[in-house]
mmCIF file of C-alpha atoms in Angstrom:
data_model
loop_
_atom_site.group_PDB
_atom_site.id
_atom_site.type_symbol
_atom_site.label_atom_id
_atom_site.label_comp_id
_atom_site.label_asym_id
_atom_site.label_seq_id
_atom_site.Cartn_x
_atom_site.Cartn_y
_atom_site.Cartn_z
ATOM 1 C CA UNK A 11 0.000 0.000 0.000
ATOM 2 C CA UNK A 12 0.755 3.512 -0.439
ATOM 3 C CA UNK A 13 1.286 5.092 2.589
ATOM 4 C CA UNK A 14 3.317 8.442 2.226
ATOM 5 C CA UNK A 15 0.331 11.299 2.800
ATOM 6 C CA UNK A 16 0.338 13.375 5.410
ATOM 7 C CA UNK A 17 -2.414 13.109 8.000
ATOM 8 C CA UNK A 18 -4.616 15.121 6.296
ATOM 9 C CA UNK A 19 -3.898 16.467 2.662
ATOM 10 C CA UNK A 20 -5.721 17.920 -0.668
ATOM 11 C CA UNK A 21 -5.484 15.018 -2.681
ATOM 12 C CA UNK A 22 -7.367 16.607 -5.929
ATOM 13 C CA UNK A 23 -4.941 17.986 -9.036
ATOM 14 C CA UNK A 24 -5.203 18.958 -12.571
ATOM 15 C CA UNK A 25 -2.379 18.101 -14.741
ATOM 16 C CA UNK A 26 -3.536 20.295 -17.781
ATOM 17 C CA UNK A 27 -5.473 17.811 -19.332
ATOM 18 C CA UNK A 28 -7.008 15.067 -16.854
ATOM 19 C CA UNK A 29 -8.161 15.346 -12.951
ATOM 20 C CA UNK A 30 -5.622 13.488 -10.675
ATOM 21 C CA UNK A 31 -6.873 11.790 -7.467
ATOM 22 C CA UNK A 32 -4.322 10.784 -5.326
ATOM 23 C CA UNK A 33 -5.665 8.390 -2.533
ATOM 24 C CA UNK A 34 -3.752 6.926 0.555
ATOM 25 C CA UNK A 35 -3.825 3.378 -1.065
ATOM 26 C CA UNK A 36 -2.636 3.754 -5.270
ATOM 27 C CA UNK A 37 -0.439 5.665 -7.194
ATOM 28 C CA UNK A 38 -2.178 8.690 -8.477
ATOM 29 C CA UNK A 39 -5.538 7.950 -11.098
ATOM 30 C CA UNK A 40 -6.164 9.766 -14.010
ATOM 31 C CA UNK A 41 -9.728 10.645 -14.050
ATOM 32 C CA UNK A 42 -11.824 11.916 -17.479
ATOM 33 C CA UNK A 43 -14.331 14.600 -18.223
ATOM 34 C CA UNK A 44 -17.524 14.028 -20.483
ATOM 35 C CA UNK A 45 -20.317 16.659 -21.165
ATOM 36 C CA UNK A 46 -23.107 15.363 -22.576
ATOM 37 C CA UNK A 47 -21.981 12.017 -22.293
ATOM 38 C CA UNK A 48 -18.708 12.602 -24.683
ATOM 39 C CA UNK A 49 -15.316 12.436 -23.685
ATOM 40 C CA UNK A 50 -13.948 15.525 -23.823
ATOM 41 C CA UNK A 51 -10.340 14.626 -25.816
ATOM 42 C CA UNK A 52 -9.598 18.521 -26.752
ATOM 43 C CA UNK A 53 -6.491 20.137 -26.192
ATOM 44 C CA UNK A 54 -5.809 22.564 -22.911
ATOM 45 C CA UNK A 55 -4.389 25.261 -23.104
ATOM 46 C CA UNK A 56 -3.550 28.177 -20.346
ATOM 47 C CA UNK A 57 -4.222 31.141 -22.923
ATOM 48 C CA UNK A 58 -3.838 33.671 -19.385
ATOM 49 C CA UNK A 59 -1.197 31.075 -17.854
ATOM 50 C CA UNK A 60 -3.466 30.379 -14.842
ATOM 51 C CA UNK A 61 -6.970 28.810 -16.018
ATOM 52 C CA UNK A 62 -6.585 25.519 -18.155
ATOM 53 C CA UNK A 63 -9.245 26.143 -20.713
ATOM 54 C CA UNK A 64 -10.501 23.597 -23.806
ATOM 55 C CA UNK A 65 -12.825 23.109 -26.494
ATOM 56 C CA UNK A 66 -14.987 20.718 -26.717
ATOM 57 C CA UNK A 67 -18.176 20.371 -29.053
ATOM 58 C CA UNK A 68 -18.063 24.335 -28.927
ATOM 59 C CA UNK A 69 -18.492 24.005 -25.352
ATOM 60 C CA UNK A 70 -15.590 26.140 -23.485
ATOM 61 C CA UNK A 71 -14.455 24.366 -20.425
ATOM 62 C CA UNK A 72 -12.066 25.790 -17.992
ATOM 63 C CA UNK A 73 -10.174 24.256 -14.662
ATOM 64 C CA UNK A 74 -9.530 26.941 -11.626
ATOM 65 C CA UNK A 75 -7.933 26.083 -8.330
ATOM 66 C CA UNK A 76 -9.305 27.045 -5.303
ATOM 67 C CA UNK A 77 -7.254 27.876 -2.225
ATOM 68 C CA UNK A 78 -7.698 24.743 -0.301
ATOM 69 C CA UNK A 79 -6.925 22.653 -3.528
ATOM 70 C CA UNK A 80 -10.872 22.183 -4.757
ATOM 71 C CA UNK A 81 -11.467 22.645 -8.292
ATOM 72 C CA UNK A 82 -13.973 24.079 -10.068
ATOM 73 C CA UNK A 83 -15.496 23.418 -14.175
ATOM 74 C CA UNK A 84 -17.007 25.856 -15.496
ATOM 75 C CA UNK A 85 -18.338 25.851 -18.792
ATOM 76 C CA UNK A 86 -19.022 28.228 -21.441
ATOM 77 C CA UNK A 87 -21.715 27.943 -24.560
ATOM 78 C CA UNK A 88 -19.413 29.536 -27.476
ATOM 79 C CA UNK A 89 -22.281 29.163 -29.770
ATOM 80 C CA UNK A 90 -24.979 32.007 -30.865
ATOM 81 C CA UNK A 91 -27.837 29.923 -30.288
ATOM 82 C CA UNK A 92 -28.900 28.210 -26.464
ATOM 83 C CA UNK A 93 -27.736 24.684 -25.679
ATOM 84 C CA UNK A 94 -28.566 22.263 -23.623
ATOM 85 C CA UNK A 95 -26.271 21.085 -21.249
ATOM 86 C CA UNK A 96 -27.645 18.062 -19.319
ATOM 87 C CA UNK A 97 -24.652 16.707 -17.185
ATOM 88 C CA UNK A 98 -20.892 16.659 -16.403
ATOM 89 C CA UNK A 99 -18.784 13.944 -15.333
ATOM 90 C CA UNK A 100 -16.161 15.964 -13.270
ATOM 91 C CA UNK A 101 -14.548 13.126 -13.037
ATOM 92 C CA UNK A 102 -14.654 10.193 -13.474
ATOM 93 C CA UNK A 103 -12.239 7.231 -12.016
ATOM 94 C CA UNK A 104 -13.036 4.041 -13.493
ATOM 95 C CA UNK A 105 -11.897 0.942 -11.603
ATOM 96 C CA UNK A 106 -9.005 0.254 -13.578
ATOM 97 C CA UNK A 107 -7.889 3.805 -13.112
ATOM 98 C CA UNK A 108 -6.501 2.763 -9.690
ATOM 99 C CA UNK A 109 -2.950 1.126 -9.536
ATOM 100 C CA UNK A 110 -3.077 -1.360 -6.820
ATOM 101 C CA UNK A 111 -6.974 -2.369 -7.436
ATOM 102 C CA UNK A 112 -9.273 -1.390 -4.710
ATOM 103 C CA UNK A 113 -10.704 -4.311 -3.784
ATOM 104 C CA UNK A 114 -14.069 -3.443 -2.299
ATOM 105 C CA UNK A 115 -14.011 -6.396 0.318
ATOM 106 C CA UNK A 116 -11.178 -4.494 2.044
ATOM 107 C CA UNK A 117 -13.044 -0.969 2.101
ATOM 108 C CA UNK A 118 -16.119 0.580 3.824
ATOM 109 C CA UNK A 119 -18.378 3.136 2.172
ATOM 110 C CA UNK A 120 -20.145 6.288 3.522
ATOM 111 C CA UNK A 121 -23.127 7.196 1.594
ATOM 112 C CA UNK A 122 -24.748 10.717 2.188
ATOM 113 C CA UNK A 123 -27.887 10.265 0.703
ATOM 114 C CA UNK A 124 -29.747 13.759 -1.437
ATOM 115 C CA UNK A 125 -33.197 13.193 1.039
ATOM 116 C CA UNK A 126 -33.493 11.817 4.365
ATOM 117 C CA UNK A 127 -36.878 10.637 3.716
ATOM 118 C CA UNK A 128 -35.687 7.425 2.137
ATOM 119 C CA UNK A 129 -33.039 6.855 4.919
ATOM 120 C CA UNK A 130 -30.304 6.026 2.393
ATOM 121 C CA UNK A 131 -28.121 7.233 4.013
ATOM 122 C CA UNK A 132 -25.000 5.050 6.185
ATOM 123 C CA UNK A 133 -21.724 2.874 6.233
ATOM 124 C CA UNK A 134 -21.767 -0.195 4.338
ATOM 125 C CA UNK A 135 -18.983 -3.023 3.167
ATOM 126 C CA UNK A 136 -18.343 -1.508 -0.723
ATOM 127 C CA UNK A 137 -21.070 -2.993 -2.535
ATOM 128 C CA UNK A 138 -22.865 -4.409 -0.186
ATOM 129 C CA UNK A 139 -26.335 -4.293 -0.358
ATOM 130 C CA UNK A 140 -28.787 -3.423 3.133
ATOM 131 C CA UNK A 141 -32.185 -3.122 4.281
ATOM 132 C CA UNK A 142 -31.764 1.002 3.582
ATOM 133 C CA UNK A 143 -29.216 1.420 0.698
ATOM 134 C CA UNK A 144 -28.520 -0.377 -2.489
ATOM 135 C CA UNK A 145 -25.429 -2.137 -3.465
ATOM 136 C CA UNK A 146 -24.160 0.775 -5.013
ATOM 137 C CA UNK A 147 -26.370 4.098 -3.588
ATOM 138 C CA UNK A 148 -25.378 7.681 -4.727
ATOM 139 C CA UNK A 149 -24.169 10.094 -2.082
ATOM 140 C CA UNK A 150 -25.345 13.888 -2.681
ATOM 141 C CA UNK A 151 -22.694 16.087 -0.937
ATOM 142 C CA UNK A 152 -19.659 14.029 -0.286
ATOM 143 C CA UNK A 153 -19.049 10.314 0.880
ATOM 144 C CA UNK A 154 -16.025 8.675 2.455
ATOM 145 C CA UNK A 155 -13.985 5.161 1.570
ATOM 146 C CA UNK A 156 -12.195 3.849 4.324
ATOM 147 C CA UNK A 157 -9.754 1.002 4.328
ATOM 148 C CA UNK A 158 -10.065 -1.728 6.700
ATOM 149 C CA UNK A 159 -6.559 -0.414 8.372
ATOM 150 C CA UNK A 160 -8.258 3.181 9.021
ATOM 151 C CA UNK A 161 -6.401 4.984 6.182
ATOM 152 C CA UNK A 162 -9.379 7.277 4.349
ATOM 153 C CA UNK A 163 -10.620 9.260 1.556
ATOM 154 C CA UNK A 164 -13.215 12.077 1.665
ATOM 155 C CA UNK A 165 -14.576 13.251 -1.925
ATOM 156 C CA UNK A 166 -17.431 16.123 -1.721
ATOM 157 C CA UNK A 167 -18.147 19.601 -2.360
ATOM 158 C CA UNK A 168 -17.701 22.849 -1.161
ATOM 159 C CA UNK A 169 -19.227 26.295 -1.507
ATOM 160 C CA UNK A 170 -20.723 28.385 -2.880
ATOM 161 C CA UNK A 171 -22.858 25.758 -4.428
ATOM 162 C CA UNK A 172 -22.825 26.038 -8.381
ATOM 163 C CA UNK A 173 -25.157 25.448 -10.953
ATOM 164 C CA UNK A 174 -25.495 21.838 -11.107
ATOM 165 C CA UNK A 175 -26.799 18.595 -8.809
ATOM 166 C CA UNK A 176 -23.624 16.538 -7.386
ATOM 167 C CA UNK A 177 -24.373 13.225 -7.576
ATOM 168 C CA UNK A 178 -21.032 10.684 -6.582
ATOM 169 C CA UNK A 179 -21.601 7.107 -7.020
ATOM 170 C CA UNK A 180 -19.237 4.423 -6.132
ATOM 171 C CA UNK A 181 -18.409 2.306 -9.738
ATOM 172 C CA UNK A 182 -17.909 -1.355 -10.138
ATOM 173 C CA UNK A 183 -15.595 -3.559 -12.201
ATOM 174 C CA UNK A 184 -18.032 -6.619 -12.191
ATOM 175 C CA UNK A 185 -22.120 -6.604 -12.270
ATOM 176 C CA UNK A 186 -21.868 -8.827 -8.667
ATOM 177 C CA UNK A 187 -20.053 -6.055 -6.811
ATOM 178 C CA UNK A 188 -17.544 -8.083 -5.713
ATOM 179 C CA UNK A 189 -14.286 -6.916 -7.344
ATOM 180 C CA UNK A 190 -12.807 -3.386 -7.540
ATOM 181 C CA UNK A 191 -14.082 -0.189 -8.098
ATOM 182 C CA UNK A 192 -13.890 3.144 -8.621
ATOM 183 C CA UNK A 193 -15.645 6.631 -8.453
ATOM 184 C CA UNK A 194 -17.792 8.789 -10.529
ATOM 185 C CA UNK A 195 -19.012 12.274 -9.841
ATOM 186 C CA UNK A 196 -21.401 13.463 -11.661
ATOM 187 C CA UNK A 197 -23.083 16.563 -12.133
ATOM 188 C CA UNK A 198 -26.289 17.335 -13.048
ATOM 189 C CA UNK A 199 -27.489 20.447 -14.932
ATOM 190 C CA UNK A 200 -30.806 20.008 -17.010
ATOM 191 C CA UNK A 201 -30.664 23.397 -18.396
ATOM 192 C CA UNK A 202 -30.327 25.469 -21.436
ATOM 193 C CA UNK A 203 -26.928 27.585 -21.676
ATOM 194 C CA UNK A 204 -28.301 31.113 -23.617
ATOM 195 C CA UNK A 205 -25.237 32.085 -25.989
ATOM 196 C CA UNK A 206 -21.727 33.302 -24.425
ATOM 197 C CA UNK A 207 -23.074 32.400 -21.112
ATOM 198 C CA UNK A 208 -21.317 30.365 -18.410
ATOM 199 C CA UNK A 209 -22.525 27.819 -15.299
ATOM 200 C CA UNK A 210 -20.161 26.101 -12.977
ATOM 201 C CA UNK A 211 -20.033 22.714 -10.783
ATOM 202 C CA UNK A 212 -19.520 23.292 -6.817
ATOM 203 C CA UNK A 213 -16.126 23.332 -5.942
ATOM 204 C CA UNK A 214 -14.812 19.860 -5.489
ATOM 205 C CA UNK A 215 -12.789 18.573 -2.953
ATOM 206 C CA UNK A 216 -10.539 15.998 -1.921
ATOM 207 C CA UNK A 217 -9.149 15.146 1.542
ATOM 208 C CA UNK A 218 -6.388 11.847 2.078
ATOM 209 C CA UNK A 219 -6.121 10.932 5.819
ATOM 210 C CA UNK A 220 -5.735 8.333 8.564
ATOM 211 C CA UNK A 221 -9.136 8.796 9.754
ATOM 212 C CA UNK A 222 -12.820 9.296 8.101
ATOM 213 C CA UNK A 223 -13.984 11.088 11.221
ATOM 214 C CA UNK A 224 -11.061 13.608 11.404
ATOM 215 C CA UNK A 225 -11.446 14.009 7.066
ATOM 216 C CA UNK A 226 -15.419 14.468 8.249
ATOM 217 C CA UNK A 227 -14.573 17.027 10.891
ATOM 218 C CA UNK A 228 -11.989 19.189 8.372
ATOM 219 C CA UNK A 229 -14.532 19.158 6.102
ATOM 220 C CA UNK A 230 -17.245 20.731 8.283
ATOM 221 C CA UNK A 231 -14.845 23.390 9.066
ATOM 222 C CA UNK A 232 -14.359 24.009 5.357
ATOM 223 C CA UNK A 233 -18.001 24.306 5.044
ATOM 224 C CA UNK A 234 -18.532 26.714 8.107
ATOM 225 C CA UNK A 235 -15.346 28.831 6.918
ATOM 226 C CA UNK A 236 -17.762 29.662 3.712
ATOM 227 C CA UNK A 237 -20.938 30.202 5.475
ATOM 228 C CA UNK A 238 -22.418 33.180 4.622
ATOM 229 C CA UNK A 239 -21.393 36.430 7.100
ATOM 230 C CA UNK A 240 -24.083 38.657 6.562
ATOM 231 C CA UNK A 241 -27.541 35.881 6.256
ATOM 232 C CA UNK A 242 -30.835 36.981 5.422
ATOM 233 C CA UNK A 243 -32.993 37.774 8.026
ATOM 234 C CA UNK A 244 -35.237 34.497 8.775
ATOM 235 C CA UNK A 245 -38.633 34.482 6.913
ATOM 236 C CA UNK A 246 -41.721 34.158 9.414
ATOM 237 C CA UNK A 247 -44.970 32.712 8.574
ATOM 238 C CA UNK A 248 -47.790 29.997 8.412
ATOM 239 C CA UNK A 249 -48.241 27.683 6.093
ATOM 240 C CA UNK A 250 -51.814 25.637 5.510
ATOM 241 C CA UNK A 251 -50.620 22.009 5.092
ATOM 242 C CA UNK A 252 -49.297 21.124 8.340
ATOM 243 C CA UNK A 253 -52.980 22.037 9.983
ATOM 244 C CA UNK A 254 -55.441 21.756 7.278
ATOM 245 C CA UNK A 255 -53.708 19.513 4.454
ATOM 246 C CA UNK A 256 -55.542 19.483 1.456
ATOM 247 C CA UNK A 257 -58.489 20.623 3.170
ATOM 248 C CA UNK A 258 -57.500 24.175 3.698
ATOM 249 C CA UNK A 259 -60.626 27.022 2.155
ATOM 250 C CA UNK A 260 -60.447 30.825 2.117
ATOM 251 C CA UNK A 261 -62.212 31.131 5.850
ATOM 252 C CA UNK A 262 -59.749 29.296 7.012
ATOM 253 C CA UNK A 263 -56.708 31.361 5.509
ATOM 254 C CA UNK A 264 -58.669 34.494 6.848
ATOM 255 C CA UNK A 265 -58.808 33.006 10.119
ATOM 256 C CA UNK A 266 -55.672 32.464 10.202
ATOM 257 C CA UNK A 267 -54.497 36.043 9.408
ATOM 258 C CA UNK A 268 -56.269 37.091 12.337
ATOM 259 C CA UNK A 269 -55.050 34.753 14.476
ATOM 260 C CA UNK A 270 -51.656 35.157 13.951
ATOM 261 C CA UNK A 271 -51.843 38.699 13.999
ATOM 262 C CA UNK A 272 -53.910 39.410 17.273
ATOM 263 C CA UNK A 273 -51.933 36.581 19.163
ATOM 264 C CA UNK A 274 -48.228 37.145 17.262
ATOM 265 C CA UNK A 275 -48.329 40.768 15.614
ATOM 266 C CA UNK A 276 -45.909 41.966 12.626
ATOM 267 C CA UNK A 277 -43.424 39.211 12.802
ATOM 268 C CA UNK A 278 -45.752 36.691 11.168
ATOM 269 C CA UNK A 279 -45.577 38.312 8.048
ATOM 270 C CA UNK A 280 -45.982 35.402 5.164
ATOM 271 C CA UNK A 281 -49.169 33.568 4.514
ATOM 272 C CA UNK A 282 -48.850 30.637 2.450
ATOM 273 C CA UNK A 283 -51.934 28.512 0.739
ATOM 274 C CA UNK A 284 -50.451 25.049 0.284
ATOM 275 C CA UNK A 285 -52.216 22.523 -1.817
ATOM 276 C CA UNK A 286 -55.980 21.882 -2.164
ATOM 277 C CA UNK A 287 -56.902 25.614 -3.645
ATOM 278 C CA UNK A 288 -56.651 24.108 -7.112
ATOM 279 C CA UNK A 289 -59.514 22.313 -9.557
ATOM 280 C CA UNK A 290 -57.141 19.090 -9.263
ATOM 281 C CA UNK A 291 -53.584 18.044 -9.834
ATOM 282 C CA UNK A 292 -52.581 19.609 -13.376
ATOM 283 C CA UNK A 293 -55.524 22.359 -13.424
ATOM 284 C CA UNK A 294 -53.743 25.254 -11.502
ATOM 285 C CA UNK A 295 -57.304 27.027 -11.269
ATOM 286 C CA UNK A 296 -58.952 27.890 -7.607
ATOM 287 C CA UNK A 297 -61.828 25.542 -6.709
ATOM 288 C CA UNK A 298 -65.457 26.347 -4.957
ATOM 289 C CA UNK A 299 -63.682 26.763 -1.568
ATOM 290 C CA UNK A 300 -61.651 30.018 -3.227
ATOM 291 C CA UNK A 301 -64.379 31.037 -5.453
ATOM 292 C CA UNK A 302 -63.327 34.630 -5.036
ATOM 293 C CA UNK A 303 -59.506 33.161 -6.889
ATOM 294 C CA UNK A 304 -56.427 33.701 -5.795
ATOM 295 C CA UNK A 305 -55.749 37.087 -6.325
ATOM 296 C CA UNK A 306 -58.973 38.315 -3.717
ATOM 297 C CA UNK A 307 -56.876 36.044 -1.197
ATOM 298 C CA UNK A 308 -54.149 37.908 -2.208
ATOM 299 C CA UNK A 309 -55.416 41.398 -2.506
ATOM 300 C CA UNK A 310 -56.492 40.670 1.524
ATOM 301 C CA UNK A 311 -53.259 39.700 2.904
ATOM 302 C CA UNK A 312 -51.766 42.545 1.500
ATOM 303 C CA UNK A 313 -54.140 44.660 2.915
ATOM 304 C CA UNK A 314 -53.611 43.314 5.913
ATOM 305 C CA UNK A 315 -49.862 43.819 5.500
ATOM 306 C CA UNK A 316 -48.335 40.726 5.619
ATOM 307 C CA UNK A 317 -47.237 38.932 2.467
ATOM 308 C CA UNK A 318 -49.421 36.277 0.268
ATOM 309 C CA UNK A 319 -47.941 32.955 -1.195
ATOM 310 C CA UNK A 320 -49.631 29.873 -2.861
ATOM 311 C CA UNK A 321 -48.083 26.551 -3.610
#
């Protein structure tokens, strides 16, 4: 094994034409970009000596380096009509990228599921399949491999939070999970690029270290270092669903202006109609229980001073 990392490094690179991961356990692995599903195979350049930039498709790409070693894509439409842009691998590290193989029975997993509602979320053998994730479950965020012997690698991302869904998912040599594997990030954009203009991934990061829970706890502090100084102030209000469900009518919105008012005052300022002021799911028209619509409702709050919403 390779074992000359310090106890806690930046273990991403870009070499001016591939992403370099450098883990506590293989020599370093090239890793590839796609948009679009294509390779991108141009050549980089550095036309301002500091951003690697290429052409691919007559998408601009371009590498920067942040200042704890995270990099950033971002990604320019060169064209004079929109595009769409549906994902970015950024990268990608097939299985046989890695020199030793890692050999998923001597590794555990992290997986930071993208809702908590479905619990996938947890610490698994690599590949392993449980009564809450799947053999091989995407993490949204970052996740963590972790060699049976402690040594560990933290892949995520940091802010401020780009234009795209981070997806990484953990990639297998064989169909039974069983044999080595490798990483792919992937990020998700679903949106048209107008001409000239640019989106971004998250900043992605790397950490190399003797111990998960210390990479963990470095990378929380890169997160709070980032929060924003200045936040908005919090927004105050009542919303129908949690009391009334779908069930919710005008007297009961108008009731519950008063309320709030005579027993909160000012601070309860938004008033938010959740679902069940529509015909049904698909006509976005109000039914018999709003029969004056929406924008009476709305015209009242306002009056009131406080601020309307509808779902």
């Amino acid at each position: 094994m390779v074992k000359n990392m310090p106890s806690s490094s930046s273990a991403l690179s870009f070499d001016g034409k591939q992403i370099i991961l450098r883990t506590p356990w293989t020599t370093p692995a090239p890793g590839s970009i796609a948009l679009n599903g294509t390779p991108v195979d141009g050549a980089w350049g550095t036309p301002d000596s500091q951003t690697p930039t290429c052409t691919s498709d007559a998408w601009q790409l371009a590498v920067s380096l942040g200042p704890v070693g995270e990099l950033t894509l971002r990604i320019t439409n060169t064209t004079n009509q929109p595009r769409y842009l549906a994902e970015a691998l950024f990268g990608d590290w097939f299985p046989s990228a890695f020199t030793p193989a890692l050999d998923t029975a001597q590794y555990r997993e992290l997986t930071h599921g993208a809702s908590f509602l479905n619990n996938a979320c947890g610490v698994t053998c690599v590949g392993r399949k449980t009564n809450w994730l799947d053999f091989a479950a995407p993490s949204s965020m970052f996740t963590v491999y972790a060699h049976e012997d402690g040594e560990a690698l933290l892949v995520g991302i940091l802010p401020p939070i780009g234009d795209a869904f981070c997806e990484l998912t953990t990639l297998h040599s064989e169909p039974h999970f069983e044999a080595d594997f490798g990483l792919r990030i992937k990020h998700t954009f679903g949106c048209l690029v107008p001409p000239g203009a640019c989106v971004r991934t998250s900043p992605l990061l790397a950490l190399a270290g003797p111990s998960g829970v210390a990479l963990m706890e470095e990378y929380g502090r890169l997160w709070q270092s980032r929060r924003v100084t200045t936040p908005r102030p919090p927004v105050i209000g009542w919303n129908s669903w949690d009391f009334h469900s779908g069930a919710v009518t005008r007297a009961a919105m108008d009731n519950a202006l008063e309320e709030a008012r005579e027993t909160l005052g000012s601070p309860v300022r938004h008033f938010v109609i959740d679902e069940g002021w529509e015909c049904q799911w698909g006509t976005w028209e109000a039914n018999w229980k709003f029969a004056d619509g929406l924008a009476a409702f709305c015209d009242h709050v306002k009056g009131k001073g406080a601020v309307p919403g509808v779902w």
